[in-house]
mmCIF file of C-alpha atoms and ligand atoms in Angstrom:
data_model
loop_
_atom_site.group_PDB
_atom_site.id
_atom_site.type_symbol
_atom_site.label_atom_id
_atom_site.label_comp_id
_atom_site.label_asym_id
_atom_site.label_seq_id
_atom_site.Cartn_x
_atom_site.Cartn_y
_atom_site.Cartn_z
ATOM 1 C CA MET A 9 139.417 132.891 122.600
ATOM 2 C CA SER A 10 139.313 136.712 122.952
ATOM 3 C CA ASP A 11 135.984 138.513 122.612
ATOM 4 C CA ALA A 12 137.149 140.743 119.751
ATOM 5 C CA LYS A 13 136.054 139.460 116.369
ATOM 6 C CA LEU A 14 139.217 138.660 114.464
ATOM 7 C CA ILE A 15 137.231 137.729 111.393
ATOM 8 C CA LEU A 16 134.586 140.227 110.285
ATOM 9 C CA THR A 17 131.877 139.046 107.920
ATOM 10 C CA GLU A 18 129.174 140.886 106.048
ATOM 11 C CA ARG A 19 126.962 140.377 103.029
ATOM 12 C CA PRO A 20 127.326 143.617 101.017
ATOM 13 C CA ARG A 21 125.392 142.299 98.012
ATOM 14 C CA PRO A 22 123.013 139.394 97.377
ATOM 15 C CA GLY A 23 124.871 136.083 97.502
ATOM 16 C CA ILE A 24 128.233 137.686 98.284
ATOM 17 C CA LEU A 25 130.091 137.050 101.572
ATOM 18 C CA LEU A 26 132.837 139.554 102.468
ATOM 19 C CA ILE A 27 135.404 138.230 104.973
ATOM 20 C CA ARG A 28 137.895 140.663 106.569
ATOM 21 C CA LEU A 29 140.932 139.619 108.598
ATOM 22 C CA ASN A 30 140.703 141.941 111.589
ATOM 23 C CA ARG A 31 144.037 142.387 113.407
ATOM 24 C CA PRO A 32 145.096 145.609 111.672
ATOM 25 C CA ASP A 33 147.574 146.648 114.374
ATOM 26 C CA GLU A 34 149.471 143.405 113.787
ATOM 27 C CA LEU A 35 149.044 143.661 109.992
ATOM 28 C CA ASN A 36 146.472 140.848 110.314
ATOM 29 C CA ALA A 37 149.164 138.418 111.457
ATOM 30 C CA MET A 38 147.822 134.917 112.053
ATOM 31 C CA ASN A 39 147.309 133.745 115.607
ATOM 32 C CA VAL A 40 145.372 130.731 116.833
ATOM 33 C CA ASP A 41 142.172 132.701 117.422
ATOM 34 C CA LEU A 42 142.127 134.358 114.002
ATOM 35 C CA ILE A 43 142.710 131.038 112.244
ATOM 36 C CA GLU A 44 140.089 129.325 114.403
ATOM 37 C CA GLU A 45 137.518 131.978 113.485
ATOM 38 C CA LEU A 46 138.432 131.745 109.809
ATOM 39 C CA HIS A 47 137.999 127.951 109.891
ATOM 40 C CA GLU A 48 134.577 128.429 111.503
ATOM 41 C CA VAL A 49 133.407 131.003 108.945
ATOM 42 C CA LEU A 50 134.492 128.799 106.043
ATOM 43 C CA ALA A 51 132.911 125.707 107.587
ATOM 44 C CA ASP A 52 129.608 127.594 107.886
ATOM 45 C CA VAL A 53 129.497 128.422 104.171
ATOM 46 C CA ARG A 54 131.302 125.360 102.796
ATOM 47 C CA ASP A 55 128.228 123.822 101.092
ATOM 48 C CA ASP A 56 125.964 126.873 101.216
ATOM 49 C CA SER A 57 124.598 127.333 97.699
ATOM 50 C CA LEU A 58 123.137 130.714 98.683
ATOM 51 C CA THR A 59 126.689 132.033 99.103
ATOM 52 C CA ARG A 60 127.607 132.412 95.462
ATOM 53 C CA ALA A 61 131.049 134.036 95.878
ATOM 54 C CA ILE A 62 133.352 135.071 98.734
ATOM 55 C CA VAL A 63 135.693 138.065 98.928
ATOM 56 C CA LEU A 64 138.593 137.863 101.424
ATOM 57 C CA THR A 65 140.540 140.973 102.391
ATOM 58 C CA GLY A 66 142.454 142.537 105.290
ATOM 59 C CA GLU A 67 141.495 145.369 107.602
ATOM 60 C CA GLY A 68 143.972 148.257 107.629
ATOM 61 C CA ARG A 69 146.992 148.549 105.379
ATOM 62 C CA ALA A 70 147.995 144.902 105.081
ATOM 63 C CA PHE A 71 146.351 141.781 103.744
ATOM 64 C CA CYS A 72 148.086 139.361 106.140
ATOM 65 C CA ALA A 73 151.619 139.392 107.597
ATOM 66 C CA GLY A 74 151.682 135.622 108.109
ATOM 67 C CA LEU A 75 152.366 133.826 111.396
ATOM 68 C CA ASP A 76 152.214 136.121 114.403
ATOM 69 C CA LEU A 77 155.893 136.309 115.276
ATOM 70 C CA ARG A 78 155.055 137.518 118.783
ATOM 71 C CA GLY A 79 153.344 134.200 119.480
ATOM 72 C CA TYR A 80 150.710 132.111 117.763
ATOM 73 C CA GLY A 81 148.977 130.817 120.834
ATOM 74 C CA THR A 82 148.009 127.268 121.648
ATOM 75 C CA PRO A 83 145.830 125.342 119.202
ATOM 76 C CA ARG A 84 142.962 123.262 120.580
ATOM 77 C CA GLY A 85 144.021 119.872 121.802
ATOM 78 C CA ALA A 86 147.528 120.893 122.905
ATOM 79 C CA THR A 87 148.439 119.412 126.268
ATOM 80 C CA GLU A 88 150.599 120.694 129.105
ATOM 81 C CA GLY A 89 154.263 119.884 128.572
ATOM 82 C CA GLU A 90 153.728 119.074 124.924
ATOM 83 C CA GLY A 91 157.078 119.414 123.224
ATOM 84 C CA ARG A 92 157.933 122.273 120.877
ATOM 85 C CA ALA A 93 157.922 119.948 117.881
ATOM 86 C CA GLN A 94 154.472 118.606 118.737
ATOM 87 C CA LEU A 95 153.153 122.121 119.342
ATOM 88 C CA GLY A 96 154.710 123.303 116.091
ATOM 89 C CA LEU A 97 153.039 120.444 114.224
ATOM 90 C CA ARG A 98 149.684 121.444 115.736
ATOM 91 C CA VAL A 99 150.265 125.043 114.583
ATOM 92 C CA GLN A 100 151.206 123.749 111.148
ATOM 93 C CA LYS A 101 148.111 121.602 110.798
ATOM 94 C CA HIS A 102 145.912 124.326 112.249
ATOM 95 C CA ILE A 103 146.973 126.844 109.623
ATOM 96 C CA ALA A 104 147.595 124.433 106.730
ATOM 97 C CA GLY A 105 144.069 123.076 107.240
ATOM 98 C CA LEU A 106 142.921 126.296 105.582
ATOM 99 C CA VAL A 107 144.170 124.976 102.231
ATOM 100 C CA ASP A 108 141.520 122.270 102.261
ATOM 101 C CA ALA A 109 138.943 124.668 103.710
ATOM 102 C CA PHE A 110 139.432 127.086 100.796
ATOM 103 C CA ARG A 111 139.542 124.243 98.263
ATOM 104 C CA SER A 112 136.400 122.625 99.652
ATOM 105 C CA THR A 113 134.303 125.787 99.792
ATOM 106 C CA ARG A 114 131.715 125.562 97.013
ATOM 107 C CA ALA A 115 131.772 129.322 96.365
ATOM 108 C CA PRO A 116 134.817 130.761 94.595
ATOM 109 C CA ILE A 117 137.047 132.846 96.857
ATOM 110 C CA ILE A 118 138.392 136.149 95.543
ATOM 111 C CA ALA A 119 141.328 137.619 97.475
ATOM 112 C CA ALA A 120 141.276 141.414 97.462
ATOM 113 C CA VAL A 121 144.969 141.770 98.303
ATOM 114 C CA ASN A 122 144.863 145.237 99.807
ATOM 115 C CA GLY A 123 148.457 145.323 101.096
ATOM 116 C CA ALA A 124 151.387 143.204 102.262
ATOM 117 C CA ALA A 125 150.825 139.436 102.117
ATOM 118 C CA ALA A 126 153.776 137.748 103.805
ATOM 119 C CA GLY A 127 154.601 134.108 104.502
ATOM 120 C CA GLY A 128 151.367 132.392 105.466
ATOM 121 C CA GLY A 129 149.606 135.570 104.318
ATOM 122 C CA MET A 130 151.011 135.042 100.813
ATOM 123 C CA SER A 131 149.778 131.452 100.996
ATOM 124 C CA LEU A 132 146.281 132.670 101.927
ATOM 125 C CA ALA A 133 146.282 134.883 98.843
ATOM 126 C CA LEU A 134 147.514 132.046 96.614
ATOM 127 C CA MET A 135 144.869 129.644 97.940
ATOM 128 C CA ALA A 136 142.115 131.920 96.692
ATOM 129 C CA ASP A 137 140.638 131.135 93.297
ATOM 130 C CA ILE A 138 141.152 134.705 92.071
ATOM 131 C CA ARG A 139 143.518 137.487 93.204
ATOM 132 C CA ILE A 140 142.733 141.158 92.683
ATOM 133 C CA MET A 141 145.766 143.102 93.922
ATOM 134 C CA SER A 142 146.136 146.688 95.012
ATOM 135 C CA GLU A 143 148.910 148.472 93.120
ATOM 136 C CA THR A 144 150.542 148.994 96.531
ATOM 137 C CA ALA A 145 150.318 145.324 97.568
ATOM 138 C CA VAL A 146 153.424 143.158 97.776
ATOM 139 C CA LEU A 147 153.713 139.379 98.166
ATOM 140 C CA HIS A 148 156.592 138.364 100.448
ATOM 141 C CA ALA A 149 157.885 134.764 100.365
ATOM 142 C CA ALA A 150 158.886 135.423 103.945
ATOM 143 C CA PHE A 151 158.921 132.005 105.636
ATOM 144 C CA ILE A 152 162.575 131.541 104.683
ATOM 145 C CA ARG A 153 163.487 134.993 106.063
ATOM 146 C CA ARG A 154 162.376 133.696 109.466
ATOM 147 C CA GLY A 155 164.473 130.539 109.237
ATOM 148 C CA LEU A 156 161.578 128.373 108.107
ATOM 149 C CA SER A 157 161.072 126.603 104.811
ATOM 150 C CA ASN A 158 159.175 128.486 102.121
ATOM 151 C CA CYS A 159 157.432 125.176 101.423
ATOM 152 C CA ASP A 160 154.427 125.692 103.638
ATOM 153 C CA ILE A 161 150.643 126.049 103.572
ATOM 154 C CA GLY A 162 150.420 124.784 100.032
ATOM 155 C CA MET A 163 153.016 127.148 98.585
ATOM 156 C CA SER A 164 155.322 124.378 97.280
ATOM 157 C CA TRP A 165 152.395 122.786 95.440
ATOM 158 C CA LEU A 166 150.648 125.926 94.230
ATOM 159 C CA LEU A 167 153.383 128.316 93.164
ATOM 160 C CA PRO A 168 155.210 126.048 90.654
ATOM 161 C CA ARG A 169 151.884 125.147 89.071
ATOM 162 C CA MET A 170 150.945 128.805 88.797
ATOM 163 C CA ILE A 171 154.181 130.322 87.472
ATOM 164 C CA GLY A 172 156.465 127.394 86.569
ATOM 165 C CA PHE A 173 159.072 125.561 88.605
ATOM 166 C CA SER A 174 162.036 127.783 87.759
ATOM 167 C CA ARG A 175 160.359 131.080 88.623
ATOM 168 C CA ALA A 176 158.819 129.564 91.758
ATOM 169 C CA ALA A 177 162.186 128.174 92.855
ATOM 170 C CA GLN A 178 163.870 131.562 92.381
ATOM 171 C CA ILE A 179 161.220 133.223 94.540
ATOM 172 C CA MET A 180 161.042 130.492 97.191
ATOM 173 C CA LEU A 181 164.795 129.990 97.527
ATOM 174 C CA THR A 182 165.625 133.708 97.682
ATOM 175 C CA GLY A 183 162.575 134.636 99.777
ATOM 176 C CA ARG A 184 162.188 137.753 97.720
ATOM 177 C CA SER A 185 159.118 139.949 97.365
ATOM 178 C CA ILE A 186 156.826 140.237 94.343
ATOM 179 C CA ASP A 187 155.169 143.588 93.756
ATOM 180 C CA ALA A 188 151.741 143.867 92.186
ATOM 181 C CA ALA A 189 153.022 144.655 88.693
ATOM 182 C CA GLU A 190 155.240 141.562 88.664
ATOM 183 C CA ALA A 191 152.476 139.447 90.196
ATOM 184 C CA GLU A 192 150.194 140.409 87.333
ATOM 185 C CA ARG A 193 152.946 139.878 84.758
ATOM 186 C CA ILE A 194 153.749 136.344 85.952
ATOM 187 C CA GLY A 195 150.107 135.369 86.358
ATOM 188 C CA LEU A 196 149.666 135.509 90.135
ATOM 189 C CA ALA A 197 147.241 138.436 90.021
ATOM 190 C CA SER A 198 144.104 138.476 87.865
ATOM 191 C CA SER A 199 144.351 142.261 87.857
ATOM 192 C CA VAL A 200 146.021 145.179 89.643
ATOM 193 C CA GLU A 201 143.798 148.056 90.790
ATOM 194 C CA PRO A 202 144.243 151.413 92.517
ATOM 195 C CA ALA A 203 144.322 150.936 96.299
ATOM 196 C CA ASP A 204 140.950 152.653 96.766
ATOM 197 C CA THR A 205 139.129 150.452 94.251
ATOM 198 C CA VAL A 206 140.607 146.972 94.807
ATOM 199 C CA LEU A 207 137.749 145.877 97.078
ATOM 200 C CA GLU A 208 135.096 147.220 94.719
ATOM 201 C CA VAL A 209 136.654 145.397 91.773
ATOM 202 C CA ALA A 210 136.731 142.208 93.831
ATOM 203 C CA LEU A 211 133.055 142.644 94.746
ATOM 204 C CA GLU A 212 132.185 143.259 91.095
ATOM 205 C CA THR A 213 134.039 140.060 90.175
ATOM 206 C CA ALA A 214 132.027 138.246 92.839
ATOM 207 C CA GLU A 215 128.804 139.655 91.383
ATOM 208 C CA ALA A 216 129.788 138.500 87.911
ATOM 209 C CA ILE A 217 130.304 134.980 89.279
ATOM 210 C CA ALA A 218 126.969 135.186 91.102
ATOM 211 C CA GLN A 219 125.161 135.797 87.770
ATOM 212 C CA ASN A 220 125.961 132.248 86.715
ATOM 213 C CA SER A 221 124.382 128.932 87.636
ATOM 214 C CA PRO A 222 125.569 128.045 91.182
ATOM 215 C CA PHE A 223 126.008 124.409 90.216
ATOM 216 C CA GLY A 224 127.919 125.330 87.065
ATOM 217 C CA VAL A 225 130.217 127.626 89.066
ATOM 218 C CA TRP A 226 130.736 124.957 91.729
ATOM 219 C CA MET A 227 131.608 122.306 89.115
ATOM 220 C CA THR A 228 133.953 124.724 87.326
ATOM 221 C CA LYS A 229 135.845 125.451 90.567
ATOM 222 C CA GLU A 230 135.863 121.780 91.559
ATOM 223 C CA VAL A 231 137.162 120.502 88.205
ATOM 224 C CA MET A 232 139.773 123.248 87.805
ATOM 225 C CA TRP A 233 141.351 122.368 91.151
ATOM 226 C CA SER A 234 140.896 118.605 90.742
ATOM 227 C CA ASN A 235 142.508 118.654 87.324
ATOM 228 C CA LEU A 236 145.626 120.236 88.797
ATOM 229 C CA GLU A 237 146.058 116.886 90.519
ATOM 230 C CA VAL A 238 145.237 114.361 87.811
ATOM 231 C CA PRO A 239 148.222 112.709 86.088
ATOM 232 C CA SER A 240 147.110 113.062 82.487
ATOM 233 C CA MET A 241 145.060 115.125 80.070
ATOM 234 C CA ARG A 242 142.841 112.107 79.424
ATOM 235 C CA ALA A 243 142.018 111.890 83.132
ATOM 236 C CA ALA A 244 141.247 115.613 83.108
ATOM 237 C CA ILE A 245 138.921 115.264 80.099
ATOM 238 C CA ASP A 246 137.233 112.295 81.773
ATOM 239 C CA LEU A 247 136.496 114.384 84.871
ATOM 240 C CA GLU A 248 135.245 117.244 82.690
ATOM 241 C CA ASN A 249 132.929 114.863 80.848
ATOM 242 C CA ARG A 250 131.452 113.387 84.012
ATOM 243 C CA THR A 251 130.812 116.718 85.706
ATOM 244 C CA GLN A 252 129.509 118.402 82.563
ATOM 245 C CA ILE A 253 126.858 115.714 82.270
ATOM 246 C CA LEU A 254 125.796 116.542 85.844
ATOM 247 C CA CYS A 255 125.504 120.214 84.910
ATOM 248 C CA SER A 256 123.482 119.364 81.798
ATOM 249 C CA LEU A 257 120.922 117.507 83.942
ATOM 250 C CA THR A 258 120.183 120.477 86.236
ATOM 251 C CA ARG A 259 117.108 122.673 86.085
ATOM 252 C CA ASP A 260 119.527 125.631 86.056
ATOM 253 C CA HIS A 261 120.944 124.442 82.733
ATOM 254 C CA ARG A 262 117.495 124.251 81.196
ATOM 255 C CA GLU A 263 116.540 127.612 82.712
ATOM 256 C CA ALA A 264 119.771 129.187 81.395
ATOM 257 C CA VAL A 265 119.030 127.992 77.845
ATOM 258 C CA VAL A 266 115.339 128.871 77.882
ATOM 259 C CA SER A 267 115.965 132.327 79.378
ATOM 260 C CA PHE A 268 118.581 133.029 76.679
ATOM 261 C CA LEU A 269 116.166 132.090 73.916
ATOM 262 C CA GLU A 270 113.387 134.103 75.567
ATOM 263 C CA LYS A 271 115.785 137.070 75.897
ATOM 264 C CA ARG A 272 115.295 137.434 79.683
ATOM 265 C CA PRO A 273 117.575 137.053 82.737
ATOM 266 C CA PRO A 274 117.768 133.484 84.113
ATOM 267 C CA GLU A 275 116.147 132.628 87.418
ATOM 268 C CA PHE A 276 118.408 130.018 88.980
ATOM 269 C CA GLN A 277 117.328 127.587 91.674
ATOM 270 C CA ASN A 278 120.426 128.168 93.827
ATOM 271 C CA HIS A 279 121.626 124.604 93.719
HETATM 272 C C1 LIG B 547 153.916 130.010 119.956
HETATM 273 C C2 LIG B 547 154.400 129.294 118.710
HETATM 274 C C3 LIG B 547 154.313 127.827 118.909
HETATM 275 C C4 LIG B 547 155.340 127.106 118.056
HETATM 276 C C5 LIG B 547 155.314 127.646 116.664
HETATM 277 C C6 LIG B 547 156.128 126.773 115.753
HETATM 278 C C7 LIG B 547 155.648 127.030 114.380
HETATM 279 C C8 LIG B 547 156.190 126.024 113.420
HETATM 280 C C9 LIG B 547 156.087 126.576 112.034
HETATM 281 C C10 LIG B 547 154.680 127.062 111.789
HETATM 282 C C11 LIG B 547 154.593 127.834 110.513
HETATM 283 C C12 LIG B 547 153.198 128.297 110.292
HETATM 284 C C13 LIG B 547 153.038 128.845 108.922
HETATM 285 C C14 LIG B 547 153.316 130.329 108.767
HETATM 286 C C15 LIG B 547 154.598 130.817 108.853
HETATM 287 C C16 LIG B 547 154.859 132.217 108.449
HETATM 288 O O1 LIG B 547 154.004 132.960 108.025
HETATM 289 S S1 LIG B 547 156.485 132.692 108.608
HETATM 290 C C17 LIG B 547 156.451 134.365 108.027
HETATM 291 C C18 LIG B 547 155.913 135.271 109.097
HETATM 292 N N1 LIG B 547 155.771 136.613 108.597
HETATM 293 C C19 LIG B 547 156.817 137.428 108.362
HETATM 294 O O2 LIG B 547 157.958 137.061 108.548
HETATM 295 C C20 LIG B 547 156.517 138.815 107.889
HETATM 296 C C21 LIG B 547 157.071 139.818 108.886
HETATM 297 N N2 LIG B 547 156.647 141.159 108.558
HETATM 298 C C22 LIG B 547 157.255 141.849 107.558
HETATM 299 O O3 LIG B 547 158.075 141.381 106.810
HETATM 300 C C23 LIG B 547 156.796 143.273 107.404
HETATM 301 O O4 LIG B 547 156.164 143.674 108.596
HETATM 302 C C24 LIG B 547 155.826 143.484 106.218
HETATM 303 C C25 LIG B 547 154.654 142.539 106.309
HETATM 304 C C26 LIG B 547 156.572 143.319 104.907
HETATM 305 C C27 LIG B 547 155.300 144.929 106.324
HETATM 306 O O5 LIG B 547 156.428 145.793 106.451
HETATM 307 P P1 LIG B 547 156.187 147.299 106.952
HETATM 308 O O6 LIG B 547 155.045 147.896 106.225
HETATM 309 O O7 LIG B 547 157.517 147.962 106.909
HETATM 310 O O8 LIG B 547 155.698 147.150 108.465
HETATM 311 P P2 LIG B 547 156.645 146.822 109.732
HETATM 312 O O9 LIG B 547 157.127 148.095 110.311
HETATM 313 O O10 LIG B 547 157.616 145.738 109.392
HETATM 314 O O11 LIG B 547 155.554 146.160 110.731
HETATM 315 C C28 LIG B 547 154.552 146.994 111.361
HETATM 316 C C29 LIG B 547 154.291 146.403 112.714
HETATM 317 O O12 LIG B 547 153.693 145.085 112.542
HETATM 318 C C30 LIG B 547 154.497 144.115 113.195
HETATM 319 N N3 LIG B 547 154.476 142.878 112.430
HETATM 320 C C31 LIG B 547 154.676 142.740 111.093
HETATM 321 N N4 LIG B 547 154.594 141.447 110.719
HETATM 322 C C32 LIG B 547 154.309 140.749 111.873
HETATM 323 C C33 LIG B 547 154.096 139.352 112.151
HETATM 324 N N5 LIG B 547 154.127 138.423 111.180
HETATM 325 N N6 LIG B 547 153.862 139.015 113.447
HETATM 326 C C34 LIG B 547 153.814 139.943 114.420
HETATM 327 N N7 LIG B 547 154.001 141.289 114.225
HETATM 328 C C35 LIG B 547 154.239 141.655 112.954
HETATM 329 C C36 LIG B 547 155.887 144.718 113.241
HETATM 330 O O13 LIG B 547 156.644 144.099 114.266
HETATM 331 C C37 LIG B 547 155.584 146.168 113.514
HETATM 332 O O14 LIG B 547 155.234 146.289 114.882
HETATM 333 P P3 LIG B 547 155.743 147.579 115.698
HETATM 334 O O15 LIG B 547 157.255 147.588 115.615
HETATM 335 O O16 LIG B 547 155.231 147.375 117.093
HETATM 336 O O17 LIG B 547 155.116 148.751 114.977
#
């Protein structure tokens, strides 16, 4: 692994983790070292209740240009003489493992899409819980332009559920780009902001999340994603019921109610 930090992290405000993809010269294209570092950062905060929200953005003018087309590098575990198919599968699993890493992180992830998000970079943006897009940002369903399938890193599961099968199919089969205005119109972007304020708006969104009970936020994220997978509304309601009872038994719930009635800010226990 190179010495340069390919993933920059900082804590600009209490409870907020800011993650920056840091290969600006390559438009933050994904290579094995960047993905390894991103896995490590997410693993460190996965169950950390003191990290109340995460903002993910790119250094420089792009969010992420997807797979590094000049070479991804060799994922851990690859052996000499391993065939191209086996190596490709390792690359696949190495990158696609981020889907579960994002999904399993207790804190909501807000993508501040500061520029081009192409191929796997578009998938990274879609895996976030919230997308704040710069007015100059463009999503590129680019896998298919490189002779790959656009069904990768969760895109075939996420996009149809976000914008409907027909619209998703038109985008994924043509490999076309989606500018920020269209992304907002079809529901892929929570909001579109001027380029110089997109990060600030994302940080403000993170702060708004951090005002709420950590356990309540965690259960909301968990149930929203889980209920995308359940087969029926009844199953979804059942999961809501079971997790809501858990929330109602927390000290944070009691503190939230008492503080409201006493007309003062709540003091949550961070769990
Ligand atoms: C060793 C490999 C082992 C085997 C591997 C097998 C793998 C099996 C499949 C695994 C799949 C993994 C999942 C991910 C797949 C993908 O993401 S596929 C899609 C990859 N990404 C792209 O195709 C996007 C390509 N880039 C662009 O379309 C454009 O650059 C842009 C993002 C729309 C921005 O355009 P623009 O602003 O006009 O900038 P450019 O001039 O095009 O680019 C500036 C410089 O950056 C370089 N660059 C851009 N993207 C990449 C990239 N993805 N990888 C490497 N380099 C990139 C570009 O070449 C320019 O460089 P210079 O010419 O030197 O300035």
